[in-house]
Structures are given as structure tokens and as C-alpha cells.
Amino acid sequence: VAAACGSAALAAELPRLVTKDGRHALMVDGAPYVMLGAQAHNSSNYVAALPKVWAAVADANANTLEIPVAWEQIEPVEGRFDFSYVDTLVQQARERNVRLVLLWFGTWKNTGPSYVPEWVKFNNSRFPRMVDKDGKPIYCLSPHGTETLKADRKAFVELMTHLKKIDGEQHTVIMMQVQNEVGTYGYARDYSPTAQKAFAQAVPAAVLKQQKAPVKGAASGTWQQVYGDYAEQYFHTYAIASYIEEIAKAGRAVYDLPMFVNNALRDAVEPLAPWKKNFASGGPTYDVIGIYKAAAPHIDVAGPDIYEPASNKVAATLDKFHRPDNALFVPEIGNSTAYPRYAFAVLGRGGIGFAPFGIDYADYSNFPLGSKATDRSMVAPFGTIYNVFRPMMRQWAQWAFEGRTHGVAEGDDRAPQTIALRNWKATVSFREWQFGEAQYFKHIQDKPAGTESPNGGVAVAQIGDNEFVVVGQHARIKFEGAGSNAGKPSAYARVEEGQFDDKGRWTMERNWNGDQTDYGLNFMARPTVLRVRLGTY
Ligand code: N0T
């Protein structure tokens, strides 16, 4: 009876984000959870479109679906709300044992107002657009529009109220994205009289504290005085983040789900420089996460939307968004074959979630951002990876929260990478045959099938002093002593191939030995889970 009550109490616990020692966990039903996610296409937020979404989500083995809820669909007429799509969505998710992350497409969707209801879209006197330096309205709604904020907030609060009513016990919906890829393309900020007045005000103390100036300016004062050439971008960022905060805060007051924002990236490799139309000003780009933390404390996470596959850029982006005050969460990543390998890097780094975009059999391909394919072949490369993580997702999430996990994705240079472990070091190499060392087979020119482009990845959890869980594909891993084991010869005690079940029990299928371990542990196309124990002598 006590156990039954205990699990009921856990199930009733609200999802929330927790941070300890600079690491993060998304708690779902009282325990760390990793979103092995999939995002639907932008127009699949209708009941009739859902079958093609669910089919792809199932092929992906995803445990979480990210899908829009549009302001235009829940409040087509001001003050009249329709939650029929939300009801069906939640119901169908439960039937499939899939959790939901709802994307609130409100005032800003990829910066524009495309998803606001018609009564908002064309009423610029009540819902002002931003204006340029000549006072001409531009496409983007102004974050200084107090009526717009009121109306968006009201709709969002209605949505949260409804979710609490239909889902306040089960928590099928585990997280909310507030707006989508906010900011403004082509314009640094609003130049309306209201904005001009605000721009001349002093930078709020919370911002001063959390956002340092890239180039030293005044310690306090106006945006211009403190942030110099970055002032317009930072000011606009503050305006948008404050607007989002009002919405998130009001929504959480009725139903306290974790909330996040997503970001259309600025380049994380090129040196930081003032905005010059090269990204959306005002969005949660890596350089202004501090402003979001200061202005929007009800937003837990700022996550990168990754649509540039270059491995150095992905690595730099993951580094910049993974901070003691910001959990690593990739709410969108391209769905072409260059991207699945990054699941190993994100899950290995302790990310709380990863979601390819466009996991949906709608008749739409967002090539060249993503895959040309719109069928199972597009989903399968993610599905095979999720397939091995899903049974042990809860353990992995716990290990990640304890700082035991690491991960690498094959670089575009195909070069080996090392992973520093506690008293061990692992080297991961790519395009190796399963037998032998490349140096003895220099006359062999060909490479393993399916490795023509980089797609290897390995994630490792150190679950004991000498024990590891290793998941990989298209890669070789070798261990050697480091730290207190440095210089000691070592050998495998066991290399068991198998699976953890959802109760954390390990089932071994076979023990690798002989050719299967003599030249490192070699993962081929099919992702495999190994439980490895080493010893020194
Ligand atoms: C994303 C998606 C959807 C290297 C694009 C990406 C989604 C939104 N926007 O399919 O629209 O709702 O969040 C913007 C990518 C910018 C181009 C990067 C070129």
C-alpha cells in the first residue's frame, strides 16, 4: 500500500527543471527524464494532420512530441476559445504513451506574426508593429505593444488553465515553449516613440548583473552608455524577454509547467561582433542568455535550433548554450542524415532533450535545411538511436544528472576524439574496420560501408570506478588508464552486449571477447549498448 501511494504521489508531481552542482534534470513523474524528441511540421497542429505525425513519431521511437498550438486556432474570435485540437492531441498522445511539449505560436513565430488571429494581425492601431527609423511600420509586432501583450497573455493563460483541467493529474504535457524563434530580422529594434523613450532609460540592475558588456562601457546608465555598439540589440532583447516573461509568469501562475524559448542561432564560431543583420536581433542568441535570465526568470531554458551541420559549429553552439544557469536542450535540429550523430553529443553532455524537426509524414520536406525525404527513410536514422536509449532513458537521465555521461559526434575531419573519464580515458575513432589496426592495413583503401559522410557517435556513462555503459554507432572506442590508473596496463573484465529495461535491470545477450574486443570495441551501423568493465594489472 505504501509503495502504491508513493508512486501515485510521484505521478502527481508536476514536471519541473532542477539544477544541482551546475547540472540539470527535467523531472517528470518525480525522476529525471530525457526527451528523445521529435518535432512535427508547422502546419500539423490540426486533428486531421495528426495521423501522419504519430506514424513518424512511432518510427522514431520518440518518447516526446513537440507540436504547435497556435493562437489563431484557439482564439479565432476574440474571447472565444476552442481547445478541441488540444483535447484530441493530449488524448492521442496518452494512447501512444508519448509525452508532449507544446509550442505556443503567438505574437512571434520565426519573428513574424503569422500565427496570431486575424483580429490581431490586421489591427495595427491596437496591436502595433515595430517601426523603422523613418517611422514606417515593419513586419514584426512590437514588444512595446501593451495591448498585444495583454491579448497574447490572456490566450496563453486560457491555454494553461485548460491544460491544468485536462492534464493536471497525468502530465502528458511536460513543457511549454513560449513563442517561436523570437527577435527581428533586418532591424535592430523598434524605433516607435514608446521604444525611443525606453531606450533612453537606465539599464535595469538585474540586467547589469547578469549580462556583461562585450566591450567595457559605463558600469551603469543608458543602454548606449553601458553596452555601446551592442546597445540596440541588447535593448530589443530585453524588451522581448520582458514580454515573454509576462506571458510565462501568468501561465505558470495557473499551471506551473517548465517553460523554454528557442533560438534561430547566430554563428557560434565567428568572433562576437555587434549585430549587423546577420541574425534576428532580440532572440535568445548565445551572447544574450544573461539578459533572458535577468528579464525572464519564468523561462527555464534557452535552447538552440540547429540547422547548420558543420561539426565545429554544432560543438561551439552546444558549449555556449550549456551553462550552469541553462540546461542543454536542443528543441530543433535538422532531420537530414548529417544530424542524428549529434544525439550522442547532446545526450552524452547531459542534455535534457533532443528533437529533430519535421518528424512527420506530411507531404512537405524542408530541404535544404533538412532531409529531401518525407518518408520512413528520413526518420529511421533517429529511430535506431532512440531505440537503444529509450529503454534506459530514466537511468541515462539519472547518470547525466550525476555528471557521469559524456558524448562525441564524429567531426567533419573524421579525426579521433578523446573522452576524459574518472581515472580512465577513452579514444573514439571513425571509419575503422572491426578487425585490426589501420596502420597494418595501409594497402586497404576502402572504408566500411555507410561511412561515406560523418555519422558516427558514442555516448559513455561511467557507472562505477571501472565500469561503463557505452552506446555507439559507426565508431571504435578504446579505453586506457588515466589519473590514478595512468600507466597501468589494463584489460577488459567483461564487455556485455545487452539492454537495460525500464526498471534499471540489465539483460545481457552476449559477452564480447576475442576478435570483438582485440581491436577496440567497434560499433557498426546498428547502435548497440555495451556494459564494459575494465581491470588493471
Ligand atoms: C525553424 C524551422 C521551422 C543555416 C525551419 C529555422 C521552425 C523554426 N526555423 O524549418 O520554421 O518552426 O523554429 C530557421 C533557420 C534559419 C536558416 C539557417 C541557415
Short mmCIF file of C-alpha atoms in Angstrom, two decimals, residues 165-415:
data_model
loop_
_atom_site.label_atom_id
_atom_site.label_comp_id
_atom_site.label_asym_id
_atom_site.label_seq_id
_atom_site.Cartn_x
_atom_site.Cartn_y
_atom_site.Cartn_z
CA LYS A 165 -8.04 20.99 -16.19
CA ILE A 166 -7.45 18.15 -18.65
CA ASP A 167 -3.89 17.19 -17.72
CA GLY A 168 -3.23 18.43 -14.20
CA GLU A 169 -3.06 14.86 -12.89
CA GLN A 170 -1.37 12.92 -15.69
CA HIS A 171 1.13 15.47 -17.02
CA THR A 172 1.14 14.25 -20.57
CA VAL A 173 2.27 17.78 -21.40
CA ILE A 174 5.67 18.21 -19.79
CA MET A 175 6.93 21.53 -21.09
CA MET A 176 5.84 24.67 -22.91
CA GLN A 177 7.74 26.68 -25.49
CA VAL A 178 6.71 30.33 -25.26
CA GLN A 179 6.71 31.85 -28.78
CA ASN A 180 8.98 30.51 -31.51
CA GLU A 181 12.35 31.86 -32.62
CA VAL A 182 11.71 35.41 -31.49
CA GLY A 183 13.59 38.54 -32.47
CA THR A 184 13.54 40.65 -35.61
CA TYR A 185 15.26 40.10 -38.92
CA GLY A 186 16.76 43.14 -40.63
CA TYR A 187 16.03 45.65 -37.87
CA ALA A 188 17.93 46.03 -34.60
CA ARG A 189 14.94 47.27 -32.62
CA ASP A 190 11.70 49.23 -32.57
CA TYR A 191 12.01 53.00 -33.18
CA SER A 192 8.48 53.94 -32.13
CA PRO A 193 8.14 56.86 -29.67
CA THR A 194 7.48 54.37 -26.83
CA ALA A 195 10.60 52.42 -27.72
CA GLN A 196 12.68 55.57 -28.10
CA LYS A 197 11.69 56.63 -24.61
CA ALA A 198 12.54 53.23 -23.16
CA PHE A 199 15.87 53.16 -24.99
CA ALA A 200 16.90 56.37 -23.18
CA GLN A 201 16.18 54.80 -19.76
CA ALA A 202 18.80 53.25 -17.50
CA VAL A 203 19.61 49.56 -17.91
CA PRO A 204 17.80 47.65 -15.12
CA ALA A 205 20.01 46.40 -12.28
CA ALA A 206 19.16 42.74 -12.92
CA VAL A 207 20.45 43.05 -16.48
CA LEU A 208 23.62 44.83 -15.36
CA LYS A 209 24.24 41.95 -13.00
CA GLN A 210 23.67 39.11 -15.45
CA GLN A 211 24.79 40.47 -18.80
CA LYS A 212 28.30 41.77 -19.06
CA ALA A 213 29.27 44.14 -21.83
CA PRO A 214 31.44 42.57 -24.58
CA VAL A 215 33.38 45.86 -24.71
CA LYS A 216 33.83 47.71 -21.45
CA GLY A 217 31.46 50.66 -21.13
CA ALA A 218 29.90 52.55 -18.22
CA ALA A 219 29.12 50.41 -15.15
CA SER A 220 25.56 51.73 -15.25
CA GLY A 221 23.49 54.21 -17.24
CA THR A 222 21.60 54.02 -20.52
CA TRP A 223 21.81 51.06 -22.91
CA GLN A 224 24.11 53.10 -25.10
CA GLN A 225 26.40 54.03 -22.22
CA VAL A 226 26.68 50.51 -20.85
CA TYR A 227 26.63 48.37 -23.97
CA GLY A 228 27.95 50.70 -26.70
CA ASP A 229 27.71 49.10 -30.14
CA TYR A 230 25.65 46.25 -28.67
CA ALA A 231 23.07 48.59 -27.13
CA GLU A 232 20.31 48.30 -29.75
CA GLN A 233 20.38 44.50 -29.86
CA TYR A 234 20.53 44.21 -26.07
CA PHE A 235 17.73 46.70 -25.58
CA HIS A 236 15.50 44.85 -28.06
CA THR A 237 16.41 41.57 -26.39
CA TYR A 238 15.38 42.97 -23.04
CA ALA A 239 12.07 44.21 -24.46
CA ILE A 240 11.20 40.83 -25.99
CA ALA A 241 12.42 38.82 -22.98
CA SER A 242 10.33 41.01 -20.65
CA TYR A 243 7.26 40.48 -22.83
CA ILE A 244 7.80 36.72 -22.80
CA GLU A 245 8.29 36.83 -19.04
CA GLU A 246 4.86 38.39 -18.54
CA ILE A 247 3.27 35.60 -20.54
CA ALA A 248 5.23 32.78 -18.92
CA LYS A 249 4.70 34.15 -15.42
CA ALA A 250 0.95 34.47 -15.88
CA GLY A 251 0.74 31.00 -17.42
CA ARG A 252 2.74 29.41 -14.62
CA ALA A 253 0.62 31.15 -12.01
CA VAL A 254 -2.29 28.98 -13.14
CA TYR A 255 -0.35 25.86 -14.14
CA ASP A 256 3.32 25.67 -13.30
CA LEU A 257 4.92 23.71 -16.15
CA PRO A 258 8.57 24.24 -17.12
CA MET A 259 8.93 26.71 -19.98
CA PHE A 260 11.57 27.49 -22.55
CA VAL A 261 12.43 29.65 -25.53
CA ASN A 262 14.16 28.55 -28.73
CA ASN A 263 16.68 30.38 -30.81
CA ALA A 264 17.48 30.80 -34.51
CA LEU A 265 21.22 30.89 -33.98
CA ARG A 266 23.88 33.40 -34.60
CA ASP A 267 27.16 31.82 -35.67
CA ALA A 268 28.91 30.42 -32.60
CA VAL A 269 32.33 30.15 -34.23
CA GLU A 270 32.91 33.56 -35.73
CA PRO A 271 34.18 36.17 -33.24
CA LEU A 272 31.47 38.05 -31.36
CA ALA A 273 30.65 41.35 -33.05
CA PRO A 274 27.77 43.82 -32.92
CA TRP A 275 24.60 42.83 -34.77
CA LYS A 276 24.71 43.60 -38.48
CA LYS A 277 21.54 41.96 -39.87
CA ASN A 278 23.25 38.57 -39.61
CA PHE A 279 20.74 37.08 -37.14
CA ALA A 280 17.43 38.01 -35.53
CA SER A 281 18.06 40.85 -33.09
CA GLY A 282 16.29 40.26 -29.79
CA GLY A 283 16.27 36.47 -29.84
CA PRO A 284 17.94 34.35 -27.16
CA THR A 285 21.23 34.08 -29.05
CA TYR A 286 24.14 32.69 -27.04
CA ASP A 287 25.56 36.14 -26.36
CA VAL A 288 22.45 37.43 -24.57
CA ILE A 289 21.37 34.45 -22.48
CA GLY A 290 22.17 36.63 -19.46
CA ILE A 291 19.51 39.15 -20.50
CA TYR A 292 16.93 36.38 -20.78
CA LYS A 293 17.92 35.06 -17.35
CA ALA A 294 17.56 38.56 -15.88
CA ALA A 295 14.36 39.58 -17.64
CA ALA A 296 12.56 36.23 -17.88
CA PRO A 297 13.08 34.21 -14.69
CA HIS A 298 9.97 32.15 -15.52
CA ILE A 299 11.73 30.77 -18.58
CA ASP A 300 13.89 27.81 -17.53
CA VAL A 301 15.88 27.25 -20.68
CA ALA A 302 17.03 28.91 -23.89
CA GLY A 303 17.61 26.21 -26.49
CA PRO A 304 19.43 26.28 -29.83
CA ASP A 305 17.69 25.32 -33.10
CA ILE A 306 20.49 23.73 -35.08
CA TYR A 307 20.28 23.90 -38.88
CA GLU A 308 23.95 24.19 -39.76
CA PRO A 309 25.53 20.73 -39.75
CA ALA A 310 29.24 21.73 -39.63
CA SER A 311 30.60 19.85 -36.63
CA ASN A 312 32.73 22.71 -35.32
CA LYS A 313 29.69 24.99 -35.30
CA VAL A 314 27.46 22.44 -33.62
CA ALA A 315 30.08 21.81 -30.93
CA ALA A 316 30.54 25.55 -30.32
CA THR A 317 26.78 26.05 -30.11
CA LEU A 318 26.36 23.21 -27.61
CA ASP A 319 29.17 24.66 -25.50
CA LYS A 320 27.62 28.10 -25.45
CA PHE A 321 24.08 27.01 -24.54
CA HIS A 322 25.20 24.52 -21.88
CA ARG A 323 25.75 26.59 -18.76
CA PRO A 324 25.34 26.23 -15.03
CA ASP A 325 22.31 28.53 -15.39
CA ASN A 326 20.99 26.99 -18.62
CA ALA A 327 20.28 23.32 -19.24
CA LEU A 328 21.30 21.92 -22.59
CA PHE A 329 18.16 21.30 -24.65
CA VAL A 330 18.11 21.12 -28.45
CA PRO A 331 14.43 21.70 -29.27
CA GLU A 332 15.11 21.59 -33.01
CA ILE A 333 17.81 20.10 -35.19
CA GLY A 334 17.69 19.30 -38.90
CA ASN A 335 16.26 15.92 -39.91
CA SER A 336 18.79 15.05 -42.61
CA THR A 337 21.45 12.37 -42.17
CA ALA A 338 24.12 14.83 -41.02
CA TYR A 339 22.31 15.36 -37.72
CA PRO A 340 21.48 12.08 -35.94
CA ARG A 341 25.07 11.70 -34.71
CA TYR A 342 24.63 14.83 -32.62
CA ALA A 343 22.17 12.95 -30.42
CA PHE A 344 25.21 11.17 -28.92
CA ALA A 345 26.88 14.52 -28.21
CA VAL A 346 23.78 16.09 -26.68
CA LEU A 347 22.71 13.09 -24.59
CA GLY A 348 26.33 12.49 -23.60
CA ARG A 349 26.72 16.06 -22.43
CA GLY A 350 23.77 15.63 -20.13
CA GLY A 351 21.21 17.35 -22.35
CA ILE A 352 17.60 17.18 -21.17
CA GLY A 353 16.30 16.76 -24.70
CA PHE A 354 16.98 16.48 -28.41
CA ALA A 355 14.45 16.79 -31.20
CA PRO A 356 14.86 16.59 -34.96
CA PHE A 357 12.48 18.93 -36.77
CA GLY A 358 9.97 17.65 -39.31
CA ILE A 359 9.43 14.13 -37.98
CA ASP A 360 6.12 13.95 -39.71
CA TYR A 361 4.89 12.23 -42.89
CA ALA A 362 3.09 15.33 -44.14
CA ASP A 363 3.75 15.97 -47.80
CA TYR A 364 6.44 18.51 -47.06
CA SER A 365 10.24 18.47 -46.99
CA ASN A 366 12.24 21.39 -45.65
CA PHE A 367 15.32 20.60 -47.71
CA PRO A 368 17.87 22.19 -47.84
CA LEU A 369 17.58 22.82 -44.09
CA GLY A 370 16.64 19.20 -43.59
CA SER A 371 16.05 16.00 -45.50
CA LYS A 372 14.62 15.73 -49.01
CA ALA A 373 12.80 12.58 -47.94
CA THR A 374 9.37 12.71 -46.33
CA ASP A 375 9.05 9.02 -45.58
CA ARG A 376 10.43 6.44 -43.22
CA SER A 377 13.97 6.77 -44.60
CA MET A 378 14.12 10.29 -43.11
CA VAL A 379 13.03 9.11 -39.65
CA ALA A 380 14.94 5.81 -39.39
CA PRO A 381 18.41 7.22 -38.57
CA PHE A 382 16.93 8.88 -35.48
CA GLY A 383 14.74 5.89 -34.70
CA THR A 384 17.65 3.46 -34.44
CA ILE A 385 19.41 5.71 -31.91
CA TYR A 386 16.30 6.36 -29.82
CA ASN A 387 15.58 2.66 -29.93
CA VAL A 388 18.65 1.92 -27.79
CA PHE A 389 18.30 4.90 -25.48
CA ARG A 390 14.60 4.60 -24.85
CA PRO A 391 14.56 1.51 -22.61
CA MET A 392 17.27 3.00 -20.37
CA MET A 393 16.16 6.63 -20.71
CA ARG A 394 15.46 7.01 -16.97
CA GLN A 395 18.85 5.58 -15.98
CA TRP A 396 20.60 7.72 -18.56
CA ALA A 397 18.82 10.83 -17.26
CA GLN A 398 19.89 9.99 -13.72
CA TRP A 399 23.50 9.33 -14.74
CA ALA A 400 23.53 12.59 -16.69
CA PHE A 401 22.26 14.48 -13.65
CA GLU A 402 25.07 12.92 -11.61
CA GLY A 403 27.63 14.10 -14.18
CA ARG A 404 28.57 10.59 -15.30
CA THR A 405 27.82 10.93 -19.02
CA HIS A 406 29.93 12.03 -21.97
CA GLY A 407 29.41 12.03 -25.69
CA VAL A 408 31.04 12.69 -29.01
CA ALA A 409 29.78 13.07 -32.54
CA GLU A 410 32.06 12.34 -35.46
CA GLY A 411 33.71 15.53 -36.70
CA ASP A 412 33.72 16.61 -40.31
CA ASP A 413 37.51 15.97 -40.22
CA ARG A 414 36.80 12.29 -39.28
CA ALA A 415 39.61 12.56 -36.69
#
